[in-house]
PDB file of C-alpha atoms in Angstrom:
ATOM      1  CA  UNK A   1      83.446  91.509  94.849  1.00  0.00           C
ATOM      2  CA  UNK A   2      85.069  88.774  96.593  1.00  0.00           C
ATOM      3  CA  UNK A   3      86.952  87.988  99.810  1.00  0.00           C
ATOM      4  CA  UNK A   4      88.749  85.350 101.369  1.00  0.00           C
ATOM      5  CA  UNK A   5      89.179  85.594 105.253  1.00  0.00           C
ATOM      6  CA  UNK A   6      91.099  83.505 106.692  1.00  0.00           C
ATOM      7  CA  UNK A   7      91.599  82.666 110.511  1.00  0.00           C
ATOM      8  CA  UNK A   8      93.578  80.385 113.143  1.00  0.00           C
ATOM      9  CA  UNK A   9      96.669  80.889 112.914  1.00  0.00           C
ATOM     10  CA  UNK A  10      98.990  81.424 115.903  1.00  0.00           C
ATOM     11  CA  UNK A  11     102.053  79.953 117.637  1.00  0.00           C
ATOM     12  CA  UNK A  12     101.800  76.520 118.638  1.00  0.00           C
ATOM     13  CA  UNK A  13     104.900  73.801 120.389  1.00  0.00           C
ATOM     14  CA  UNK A  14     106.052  70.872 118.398  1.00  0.00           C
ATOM     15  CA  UNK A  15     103.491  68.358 118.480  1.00  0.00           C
ATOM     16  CA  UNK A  16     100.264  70.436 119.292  1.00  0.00           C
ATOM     17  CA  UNK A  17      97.343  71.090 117.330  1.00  0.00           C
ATOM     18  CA  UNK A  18      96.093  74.112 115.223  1.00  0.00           C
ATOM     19  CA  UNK A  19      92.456  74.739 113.408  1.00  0.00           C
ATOM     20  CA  UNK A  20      92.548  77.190 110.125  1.00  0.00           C
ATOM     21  CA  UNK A  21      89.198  78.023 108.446  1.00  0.00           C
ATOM     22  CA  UNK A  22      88.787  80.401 105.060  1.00  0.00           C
ATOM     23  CA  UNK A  23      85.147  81.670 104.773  1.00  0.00           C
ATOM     24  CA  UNK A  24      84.525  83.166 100.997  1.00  0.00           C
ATOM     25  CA  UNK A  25      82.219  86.057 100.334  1.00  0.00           C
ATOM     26  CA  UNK A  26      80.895  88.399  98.375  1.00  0.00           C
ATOM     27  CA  UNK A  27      79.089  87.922  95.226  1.00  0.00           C
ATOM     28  CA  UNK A  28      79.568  83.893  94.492  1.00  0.00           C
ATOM     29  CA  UNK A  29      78.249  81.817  92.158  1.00  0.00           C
ATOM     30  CA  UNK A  30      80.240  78.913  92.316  1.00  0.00           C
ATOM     31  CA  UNK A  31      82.901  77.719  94.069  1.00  0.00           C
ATOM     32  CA  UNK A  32      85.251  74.842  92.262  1.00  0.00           C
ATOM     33  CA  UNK A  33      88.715  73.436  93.868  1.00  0.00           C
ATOM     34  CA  UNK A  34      89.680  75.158  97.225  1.00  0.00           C
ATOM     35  CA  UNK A  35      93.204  74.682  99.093  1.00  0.00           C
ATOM     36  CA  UNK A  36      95.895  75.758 101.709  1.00  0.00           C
ATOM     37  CA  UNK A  37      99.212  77.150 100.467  1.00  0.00           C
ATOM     38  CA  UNK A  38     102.247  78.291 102.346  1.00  0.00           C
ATOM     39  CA  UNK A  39     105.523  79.784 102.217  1.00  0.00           C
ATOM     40  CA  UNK A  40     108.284  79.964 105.002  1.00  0.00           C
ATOM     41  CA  UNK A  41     110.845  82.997 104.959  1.00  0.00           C
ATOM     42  CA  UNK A  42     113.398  82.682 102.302  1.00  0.00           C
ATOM     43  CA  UNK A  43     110.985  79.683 100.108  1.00  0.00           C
ATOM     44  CA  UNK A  44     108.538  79.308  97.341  1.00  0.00           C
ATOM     45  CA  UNK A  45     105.273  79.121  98.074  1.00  0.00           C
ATOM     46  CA  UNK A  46     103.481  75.416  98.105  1.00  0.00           C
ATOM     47  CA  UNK A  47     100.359  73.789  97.861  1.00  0.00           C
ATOM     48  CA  UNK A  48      99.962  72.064 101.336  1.00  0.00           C
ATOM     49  CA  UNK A  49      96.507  70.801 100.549  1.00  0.00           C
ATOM     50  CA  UNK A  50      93.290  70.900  98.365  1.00  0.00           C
ATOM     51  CA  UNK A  51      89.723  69.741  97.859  1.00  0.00           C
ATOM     52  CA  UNK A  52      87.257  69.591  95.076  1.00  0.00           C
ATOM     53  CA  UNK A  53      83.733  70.799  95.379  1.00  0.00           C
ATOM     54  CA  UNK A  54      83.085  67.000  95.385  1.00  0.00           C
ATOM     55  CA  UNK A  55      85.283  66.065  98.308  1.00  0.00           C
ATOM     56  CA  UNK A  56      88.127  64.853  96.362  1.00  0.00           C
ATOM     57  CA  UNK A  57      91.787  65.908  98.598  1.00  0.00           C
ATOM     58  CA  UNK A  58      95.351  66.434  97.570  1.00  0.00           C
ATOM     59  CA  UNK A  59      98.000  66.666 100.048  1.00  0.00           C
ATOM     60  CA  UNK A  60     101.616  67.618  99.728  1.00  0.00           C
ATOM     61  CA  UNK A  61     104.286  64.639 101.267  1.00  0.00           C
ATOM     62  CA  UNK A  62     105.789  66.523 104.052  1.00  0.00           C
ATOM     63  CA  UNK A  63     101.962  66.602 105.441  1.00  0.00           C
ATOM     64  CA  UNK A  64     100.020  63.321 104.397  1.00  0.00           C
ATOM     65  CA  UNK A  65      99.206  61.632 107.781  1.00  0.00           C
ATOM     66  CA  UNK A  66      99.234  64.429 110.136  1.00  0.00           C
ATOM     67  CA  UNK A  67      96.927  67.394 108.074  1.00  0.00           C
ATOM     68  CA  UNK A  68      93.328  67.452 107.040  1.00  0.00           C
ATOM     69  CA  UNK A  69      91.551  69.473 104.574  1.00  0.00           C
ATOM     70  CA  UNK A  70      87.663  69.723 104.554  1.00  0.00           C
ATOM     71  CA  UNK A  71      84.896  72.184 103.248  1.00  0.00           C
ATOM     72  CA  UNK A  72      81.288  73.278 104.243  1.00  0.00           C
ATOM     73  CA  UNK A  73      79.939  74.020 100.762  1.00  0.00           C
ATOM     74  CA  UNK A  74      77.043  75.853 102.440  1.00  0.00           C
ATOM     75  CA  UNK A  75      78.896  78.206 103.863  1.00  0.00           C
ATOM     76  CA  UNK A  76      81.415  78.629 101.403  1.00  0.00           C
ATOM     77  CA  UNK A  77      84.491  77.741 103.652  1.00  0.00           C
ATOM     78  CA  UNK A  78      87.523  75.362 103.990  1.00  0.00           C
ATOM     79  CA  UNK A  79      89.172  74.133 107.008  1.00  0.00           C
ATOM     80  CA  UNK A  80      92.620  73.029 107.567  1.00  0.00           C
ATOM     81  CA  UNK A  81      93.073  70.768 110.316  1.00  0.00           C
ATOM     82  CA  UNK A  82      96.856  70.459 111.466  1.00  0.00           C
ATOM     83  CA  UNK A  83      97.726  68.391 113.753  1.00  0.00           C
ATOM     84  CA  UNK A  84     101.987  66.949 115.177  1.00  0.00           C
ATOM     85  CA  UNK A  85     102.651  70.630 113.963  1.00  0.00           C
ATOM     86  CA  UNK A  86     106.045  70.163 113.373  1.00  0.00           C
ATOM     87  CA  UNK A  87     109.001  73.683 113.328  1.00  0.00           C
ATOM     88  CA  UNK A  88     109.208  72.920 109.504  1.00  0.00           C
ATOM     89  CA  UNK A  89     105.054  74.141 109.539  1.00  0.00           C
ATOM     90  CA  UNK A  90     106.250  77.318 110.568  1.00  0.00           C
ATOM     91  CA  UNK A  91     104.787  79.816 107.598  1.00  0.00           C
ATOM     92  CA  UNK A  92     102.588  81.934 106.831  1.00  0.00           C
ATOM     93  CA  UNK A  93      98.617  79.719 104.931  1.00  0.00           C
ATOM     94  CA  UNK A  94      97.226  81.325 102.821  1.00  0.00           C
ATOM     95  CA  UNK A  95      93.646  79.938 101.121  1.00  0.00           C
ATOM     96  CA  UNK A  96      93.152  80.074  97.556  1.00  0.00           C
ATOM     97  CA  UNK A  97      89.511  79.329  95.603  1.00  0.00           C
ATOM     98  CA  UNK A  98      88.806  79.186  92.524  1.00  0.00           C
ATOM     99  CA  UNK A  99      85.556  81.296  92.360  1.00  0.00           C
ATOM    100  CA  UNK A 100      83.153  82.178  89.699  1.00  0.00           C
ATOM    101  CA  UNK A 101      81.608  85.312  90.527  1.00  0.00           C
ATOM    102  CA  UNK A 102      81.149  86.818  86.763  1.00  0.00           C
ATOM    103  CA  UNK A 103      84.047  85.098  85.578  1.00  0.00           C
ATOM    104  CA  UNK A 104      86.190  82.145  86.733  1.00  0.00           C
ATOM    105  CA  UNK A 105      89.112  83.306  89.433  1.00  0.00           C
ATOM    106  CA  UNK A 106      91.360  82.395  91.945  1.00  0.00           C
ATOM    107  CA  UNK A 107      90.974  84.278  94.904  1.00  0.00           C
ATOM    108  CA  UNK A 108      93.785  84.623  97.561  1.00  0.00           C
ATOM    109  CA  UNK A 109      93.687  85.207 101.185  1.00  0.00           C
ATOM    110  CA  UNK A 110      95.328  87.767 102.808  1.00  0.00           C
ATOM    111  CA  UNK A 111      97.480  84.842 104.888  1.00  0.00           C
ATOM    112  CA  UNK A 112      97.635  83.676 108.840  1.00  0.00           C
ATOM    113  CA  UNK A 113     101.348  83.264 110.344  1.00  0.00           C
ATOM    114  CA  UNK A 114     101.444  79.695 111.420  1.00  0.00           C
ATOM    115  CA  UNK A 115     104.476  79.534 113.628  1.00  0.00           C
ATOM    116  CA  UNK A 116     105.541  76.241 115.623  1.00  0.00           C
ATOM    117  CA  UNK A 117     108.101  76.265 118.220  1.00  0.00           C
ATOM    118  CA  UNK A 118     110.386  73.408 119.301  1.00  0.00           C
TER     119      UNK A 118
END
């Protein structure tokens, strides 16, 4: 079985800084791509960012410049850096992975509210 935790989230003002980390566990033999995904109230959800196992990022427009994705492949978690959090950020992250534990999956965390005030 495998989880995603996530943690970080929390209200922030316009312009500050927030720090959200997914840790994986459970029974994992490999771990390929992981990313950040969100969706506001009312909207789809979308990718805001995503890294290989090799180091390789992806970041969606409305972020390039001001987020950063990373990953500790040792421990089995990704970090989303955020920084001139903007009231547009405001949504809830969740981390996806795609995991093989007996078979190939992507996992989904259970989602931290990211909310930014003006």
């Amino acid at each position: 079985q495998v989880q995603l935790v996530e943690s970080g989230g929390g209200l922030v003002q316009a312009g500050g800084s927030l720090r959200l980390s997914c840790a994986a566990s459970g029974s994992i033999f490999s771990i390929n791509a992981m990313g950040w995904y969100r969706q506001a109230p009312g909207k789809q959800r979308e990718l805001v960012a995503a890294i290989t196992s090799g180091g390789s990022t992806k970041y969606a427009d409305s972020v390039k410049g001001r987020f950063t994705i990373s990953r500790d492949n040792a421990k089995n978690t990704v970090y989303l850096q955020m920084n001139s959090l903007k009231p547009e950020d405001t949504a809830v992250y969740y981390c996806n992975a795609d995991i093989k534990s007996s078979n190939w999956y992507a996992y989904w965390g259970q989602g931290t509210q990211v909310t930014v005030s003006s």
